[in-house]
Short mmCIF file of C-alpha atoms in Angstrom, two decimals:
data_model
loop_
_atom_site.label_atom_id
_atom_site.label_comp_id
_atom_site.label_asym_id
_atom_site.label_seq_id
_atom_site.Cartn_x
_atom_site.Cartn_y
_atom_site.Cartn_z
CA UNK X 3 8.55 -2.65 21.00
CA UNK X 4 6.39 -3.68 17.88
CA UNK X 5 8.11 -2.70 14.53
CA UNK X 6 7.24 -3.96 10.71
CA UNK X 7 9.28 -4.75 7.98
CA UNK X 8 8.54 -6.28 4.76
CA UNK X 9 10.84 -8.86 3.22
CA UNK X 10 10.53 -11.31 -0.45
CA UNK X 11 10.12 -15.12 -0.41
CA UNK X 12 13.72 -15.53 -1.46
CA UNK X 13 15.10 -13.22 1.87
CA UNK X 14 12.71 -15.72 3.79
CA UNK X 15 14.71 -19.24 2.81
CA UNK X 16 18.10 -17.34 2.96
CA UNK X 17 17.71 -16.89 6.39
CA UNK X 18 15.43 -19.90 7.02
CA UNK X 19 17.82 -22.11 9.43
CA UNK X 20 17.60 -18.46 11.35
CA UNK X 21 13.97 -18.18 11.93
CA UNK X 22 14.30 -19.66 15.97
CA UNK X 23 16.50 -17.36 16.43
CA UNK X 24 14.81 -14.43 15.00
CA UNK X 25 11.26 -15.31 16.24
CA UNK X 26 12.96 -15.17 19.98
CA UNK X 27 14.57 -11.33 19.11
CA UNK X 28 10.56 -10.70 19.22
CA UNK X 29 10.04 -10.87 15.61
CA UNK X 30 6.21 -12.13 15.56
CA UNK X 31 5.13 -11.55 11.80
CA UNK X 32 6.93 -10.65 8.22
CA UNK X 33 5.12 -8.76 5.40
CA UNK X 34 6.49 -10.31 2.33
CA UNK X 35 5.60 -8.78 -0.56
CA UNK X 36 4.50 -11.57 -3.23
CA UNK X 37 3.23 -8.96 -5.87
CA UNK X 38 2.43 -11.94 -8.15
CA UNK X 39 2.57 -15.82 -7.68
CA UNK X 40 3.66 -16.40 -11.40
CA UNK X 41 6.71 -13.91 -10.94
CA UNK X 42 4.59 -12.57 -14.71
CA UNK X 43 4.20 -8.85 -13.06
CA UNK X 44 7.06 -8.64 -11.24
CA UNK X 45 9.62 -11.26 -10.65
CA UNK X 46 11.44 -11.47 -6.65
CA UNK X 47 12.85 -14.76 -7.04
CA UNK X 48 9.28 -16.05 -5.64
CA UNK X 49 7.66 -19.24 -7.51
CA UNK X 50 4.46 -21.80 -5.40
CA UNK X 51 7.01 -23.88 -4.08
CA UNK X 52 9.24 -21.79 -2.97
CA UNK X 53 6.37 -19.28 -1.30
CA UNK X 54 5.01 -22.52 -0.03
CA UNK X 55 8.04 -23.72 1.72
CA UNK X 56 8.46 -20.16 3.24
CA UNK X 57 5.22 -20.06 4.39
CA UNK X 58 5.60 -23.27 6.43
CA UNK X 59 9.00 -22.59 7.67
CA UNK X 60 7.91 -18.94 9.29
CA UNK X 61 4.92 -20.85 10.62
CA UNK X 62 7.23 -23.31 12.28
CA UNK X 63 9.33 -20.76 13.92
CA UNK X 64 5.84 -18.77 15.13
CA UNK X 65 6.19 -16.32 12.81
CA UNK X 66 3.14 -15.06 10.65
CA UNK X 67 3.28 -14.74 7.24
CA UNK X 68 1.91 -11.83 6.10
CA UNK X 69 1.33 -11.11 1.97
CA UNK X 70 0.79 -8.54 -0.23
CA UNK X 71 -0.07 -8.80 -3.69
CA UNK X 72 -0.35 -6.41 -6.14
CA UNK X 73 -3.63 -6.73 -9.00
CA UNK X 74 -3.44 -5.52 -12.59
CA UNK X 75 -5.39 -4.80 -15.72
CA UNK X 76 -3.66 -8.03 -17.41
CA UNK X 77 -4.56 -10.22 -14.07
CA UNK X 78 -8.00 -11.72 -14.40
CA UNK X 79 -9.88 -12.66 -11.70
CA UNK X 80 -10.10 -16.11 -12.09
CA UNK X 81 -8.47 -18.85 -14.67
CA UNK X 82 -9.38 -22.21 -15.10
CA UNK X 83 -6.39 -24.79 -15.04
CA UNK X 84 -3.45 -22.00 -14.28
CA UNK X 85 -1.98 -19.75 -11.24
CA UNK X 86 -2.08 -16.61 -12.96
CA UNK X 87 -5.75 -15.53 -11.60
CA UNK X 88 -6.32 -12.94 -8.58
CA UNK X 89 -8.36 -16.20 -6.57
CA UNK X 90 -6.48 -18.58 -8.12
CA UNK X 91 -3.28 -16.84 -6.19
CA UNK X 92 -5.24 -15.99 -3.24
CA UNK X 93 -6.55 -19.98 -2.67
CA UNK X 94 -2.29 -20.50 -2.82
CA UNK X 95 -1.48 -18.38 -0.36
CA UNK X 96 -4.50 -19.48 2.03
CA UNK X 97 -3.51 -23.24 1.78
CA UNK X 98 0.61 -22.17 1.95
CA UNK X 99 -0.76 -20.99 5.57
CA UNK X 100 -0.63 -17.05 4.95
CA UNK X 101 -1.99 -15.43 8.20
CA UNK X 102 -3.40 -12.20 6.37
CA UNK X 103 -3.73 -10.92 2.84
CA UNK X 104 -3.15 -7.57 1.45
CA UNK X 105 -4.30 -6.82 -2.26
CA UNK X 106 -3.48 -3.86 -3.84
CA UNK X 107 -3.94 -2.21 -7.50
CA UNK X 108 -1.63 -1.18 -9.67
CA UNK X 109 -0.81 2.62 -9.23
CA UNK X 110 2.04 4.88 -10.31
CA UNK X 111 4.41 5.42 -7.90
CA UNK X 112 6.60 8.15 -8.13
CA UNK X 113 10.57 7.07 -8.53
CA UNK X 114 9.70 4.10 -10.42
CA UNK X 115 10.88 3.24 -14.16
CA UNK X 116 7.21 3.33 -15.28
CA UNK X 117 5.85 6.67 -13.68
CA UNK X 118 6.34 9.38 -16.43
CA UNK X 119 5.03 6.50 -19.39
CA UNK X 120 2.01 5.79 -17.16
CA UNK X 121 0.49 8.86 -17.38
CA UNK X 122 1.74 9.91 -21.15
CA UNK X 123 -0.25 6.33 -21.96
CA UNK X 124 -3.21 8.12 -20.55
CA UNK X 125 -3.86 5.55 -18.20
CA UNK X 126 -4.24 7.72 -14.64
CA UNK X 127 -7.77 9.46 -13.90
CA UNK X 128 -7.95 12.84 -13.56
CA UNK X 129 -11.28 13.07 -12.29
CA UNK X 130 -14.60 10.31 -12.48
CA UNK X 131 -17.69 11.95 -13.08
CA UNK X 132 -16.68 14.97 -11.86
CA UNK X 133 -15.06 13.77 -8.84
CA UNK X 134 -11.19 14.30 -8.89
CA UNK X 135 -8.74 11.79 -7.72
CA UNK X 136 -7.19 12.65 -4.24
CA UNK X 137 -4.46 11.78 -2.82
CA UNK X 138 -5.05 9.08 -0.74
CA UNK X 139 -6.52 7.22 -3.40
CA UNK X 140 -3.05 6.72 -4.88
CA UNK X 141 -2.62 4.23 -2.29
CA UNK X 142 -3.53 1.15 -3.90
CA UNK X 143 -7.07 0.58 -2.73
CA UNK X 144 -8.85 2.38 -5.75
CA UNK X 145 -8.37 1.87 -9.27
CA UNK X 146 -7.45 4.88 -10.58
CA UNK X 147 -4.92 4.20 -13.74
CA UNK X 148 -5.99 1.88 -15.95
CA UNK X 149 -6.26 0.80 -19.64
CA UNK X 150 -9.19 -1.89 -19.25
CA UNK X 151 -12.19 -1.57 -20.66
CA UNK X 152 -14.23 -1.69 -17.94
CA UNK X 153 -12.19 -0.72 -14.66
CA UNK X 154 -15.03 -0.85 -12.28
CA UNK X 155 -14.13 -4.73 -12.50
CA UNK X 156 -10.90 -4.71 -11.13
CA UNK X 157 -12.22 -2.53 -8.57
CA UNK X 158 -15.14 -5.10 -8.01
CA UNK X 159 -11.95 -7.77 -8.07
CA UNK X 160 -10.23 -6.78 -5.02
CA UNK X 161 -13.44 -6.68 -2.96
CA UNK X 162 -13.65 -10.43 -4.20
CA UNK X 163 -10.62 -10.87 -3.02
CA UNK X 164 -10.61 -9.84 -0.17
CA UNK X 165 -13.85 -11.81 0.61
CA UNK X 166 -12.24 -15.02 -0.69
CA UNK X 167 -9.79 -14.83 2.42
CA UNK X 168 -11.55 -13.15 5.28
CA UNK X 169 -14.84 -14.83 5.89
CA UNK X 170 -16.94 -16.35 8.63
CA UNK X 171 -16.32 -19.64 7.12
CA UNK X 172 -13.10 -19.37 6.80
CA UNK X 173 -13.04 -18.09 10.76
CA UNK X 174 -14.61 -21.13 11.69
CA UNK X 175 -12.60 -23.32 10.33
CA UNK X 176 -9.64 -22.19 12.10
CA UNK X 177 -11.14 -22.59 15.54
CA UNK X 178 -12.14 -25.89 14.33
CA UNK X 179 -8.87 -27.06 12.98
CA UNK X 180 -5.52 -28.15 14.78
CA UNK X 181 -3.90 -25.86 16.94
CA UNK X 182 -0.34 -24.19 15.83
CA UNK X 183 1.36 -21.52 17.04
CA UNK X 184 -0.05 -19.10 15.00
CA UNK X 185 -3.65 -20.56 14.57
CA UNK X 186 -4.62 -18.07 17.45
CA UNK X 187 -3.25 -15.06 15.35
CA UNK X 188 -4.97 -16.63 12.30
CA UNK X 189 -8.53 -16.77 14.09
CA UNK X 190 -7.36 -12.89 15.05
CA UNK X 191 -6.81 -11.74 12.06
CA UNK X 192 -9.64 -13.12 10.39
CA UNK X 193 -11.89 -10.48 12.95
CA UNK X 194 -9.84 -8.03 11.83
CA UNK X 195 -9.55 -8.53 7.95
CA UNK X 196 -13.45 -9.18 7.82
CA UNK X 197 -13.80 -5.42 9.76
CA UNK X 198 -11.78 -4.10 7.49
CA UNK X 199 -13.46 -5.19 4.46
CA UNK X 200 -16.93 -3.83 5.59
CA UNK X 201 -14.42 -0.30 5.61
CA UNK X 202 -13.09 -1.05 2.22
CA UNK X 203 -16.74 -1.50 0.68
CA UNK X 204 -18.23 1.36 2.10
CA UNK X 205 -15.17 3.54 1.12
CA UNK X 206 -14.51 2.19 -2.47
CA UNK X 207 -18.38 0.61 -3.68
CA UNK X 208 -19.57 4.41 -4.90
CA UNK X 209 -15.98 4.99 -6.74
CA UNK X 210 -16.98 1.29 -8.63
CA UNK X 211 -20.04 2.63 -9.44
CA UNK X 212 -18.81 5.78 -10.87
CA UNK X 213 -16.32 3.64 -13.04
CA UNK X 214 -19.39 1.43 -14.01
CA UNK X 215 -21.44 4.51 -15.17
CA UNK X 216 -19.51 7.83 -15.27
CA UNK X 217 -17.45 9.64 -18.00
CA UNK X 218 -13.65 9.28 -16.99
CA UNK X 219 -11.44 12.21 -17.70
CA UNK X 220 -7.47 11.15 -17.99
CA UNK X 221 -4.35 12.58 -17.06
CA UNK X 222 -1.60 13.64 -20.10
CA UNK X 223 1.46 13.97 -17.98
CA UNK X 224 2.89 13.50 -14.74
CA UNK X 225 2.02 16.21 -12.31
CA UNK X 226 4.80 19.38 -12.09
CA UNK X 227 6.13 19.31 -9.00
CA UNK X 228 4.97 22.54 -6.79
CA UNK X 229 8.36 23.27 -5.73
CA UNK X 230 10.04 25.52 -8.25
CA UNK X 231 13.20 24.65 -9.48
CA UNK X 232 15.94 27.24 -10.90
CA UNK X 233 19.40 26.86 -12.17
CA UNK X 234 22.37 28.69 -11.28
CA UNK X 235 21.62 31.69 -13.47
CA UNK X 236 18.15 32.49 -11.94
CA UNK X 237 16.08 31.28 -14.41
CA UNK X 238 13.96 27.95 -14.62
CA UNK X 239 16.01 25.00 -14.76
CA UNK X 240 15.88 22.96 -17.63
CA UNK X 241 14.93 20.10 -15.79
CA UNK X 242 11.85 21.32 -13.87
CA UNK X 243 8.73 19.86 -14.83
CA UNK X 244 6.58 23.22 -14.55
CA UNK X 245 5.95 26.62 -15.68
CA UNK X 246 8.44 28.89 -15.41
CA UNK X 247 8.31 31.06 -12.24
CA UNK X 248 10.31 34.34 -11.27
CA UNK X 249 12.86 33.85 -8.62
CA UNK X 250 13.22 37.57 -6.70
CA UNK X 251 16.32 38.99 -5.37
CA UNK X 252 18.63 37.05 -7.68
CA UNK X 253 22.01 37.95 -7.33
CA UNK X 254 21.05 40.80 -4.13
CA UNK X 255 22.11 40.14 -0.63
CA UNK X 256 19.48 40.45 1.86
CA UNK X 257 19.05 40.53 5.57
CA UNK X 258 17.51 38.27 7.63
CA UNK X 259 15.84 38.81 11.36
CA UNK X 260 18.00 37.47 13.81
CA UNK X 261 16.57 36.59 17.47
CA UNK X 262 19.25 37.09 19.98
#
């Protein structure tokens, strides 16, 4: 049975004197989800040592550790003499011995504190030059809410990113290097990050070139939910974030078909 779960640095070292143990249940990797280094964005309990420490102690048991960090408007890409830079982080986690990297932007998600106020700040795209924001594009790998000036660069960012950690160099390296018991995986996943990074570019390279050229239209407020709601009485609840709608048979018994 293969399953996934994704854990913080700080549930790693609680149960770091367990890791034997767990690694021989089957566990073979943990997604821990850094976010940020600096704990600036959004603070786990994780700090460089402690990720560090973590990182080798997961290693030691067998187990890969598995990132994923989350990139914002406020996040440059690189800065001199400090942590707080997309590579900067990335380089931290590659010498801390993380087996893969996952690097995400910033996107509202709904049920979080900042979801309504994200989209009232005008900071979601409705549509780039004409082309209107699916879906699937909510998932982290396109930038489509943000304030910065010029958003096709933190587009152009994780693509950096991502290039920074899987690489043929890189690849080399680690059939090179000494052999631990996760080098193997590391050589593995270096195949597979660098296959999925030719997919990333050719799926998100023409939405950074609309960003660099086209006229972005913004959202006002969160989308109504397409389910209607009603109160008690028939009419539109007062907490339903849409248009009121008529609700039929209010207050009627009907029949239903019944198969027998």
């Amino acid at each position: 049975m293969r399953w996934h779960t994704e854990v913080t640095v700080h549930d790693t070292l609680q149960m770091k004197d367990h890791l034997p143990l767990i690694h021989d249940s089957g566990c073979r990797a943990l997604w821990l989800g850094v976010e940020d280094m600096t704990a600036t964005l959004v603070n786990k309990g994780q700090s460089v040592d402690k990720t560090t420490e973590a990182f080798n102690r997961l290693r030691s048991a067998g187990i890969c550790p598995m990132p994923m960090m989350m990139h914002h408007d406020s996040q440059p890409l690189y800065s001199p003499g400090k942590n707080y830079g997309l590579l900067n982080q990335i380089k931290l986690l590659r010498k801390a011995g993380a087996v893969s990297l996952q690097v995400l932007m910033m996107t509202p998600s709904a049920g979080t504190k900042l979801y309504e106020s994200t989209f009232t700040s005008n900071q979601v795209f409705r549509s780039v030059g004409g082309k209107k924001v699916a879906p699937h594009m909510y998932d982290g790998n396109y930038v489509i809410a943000s304030s910065h000036k010029h958003p096709w660069l933190k587009q152009l960012n994780i693509l950096i990113g991502y290039a920074s950690f899987y690489n043929p160099i890189r690849l080399l390296a680690m059939l090179f290097s000494k052999k631990t018991k996760v080098s193997h995986k590391a050589a593995g996943m270096q195949l597979v990050g660098m296959f999925g990074l030719v997919q990333t570019i050719l799926h998100t390279a023409g939405w950074a070139i609309r960003l660099m050229f086209c006229k972005i239209d913004r959202l006002t407020d969160s989308p109504a939910s397409p389910i209607p709601m009603h109160g008690a009485d028939g009419n539109t609840a007062c907490h339903a974030p849409m248009a009121p709608t008529p609700l039929l048979n209010v207050g009627k018994r009907i029949s239903l078909p019944v198969a027998v």
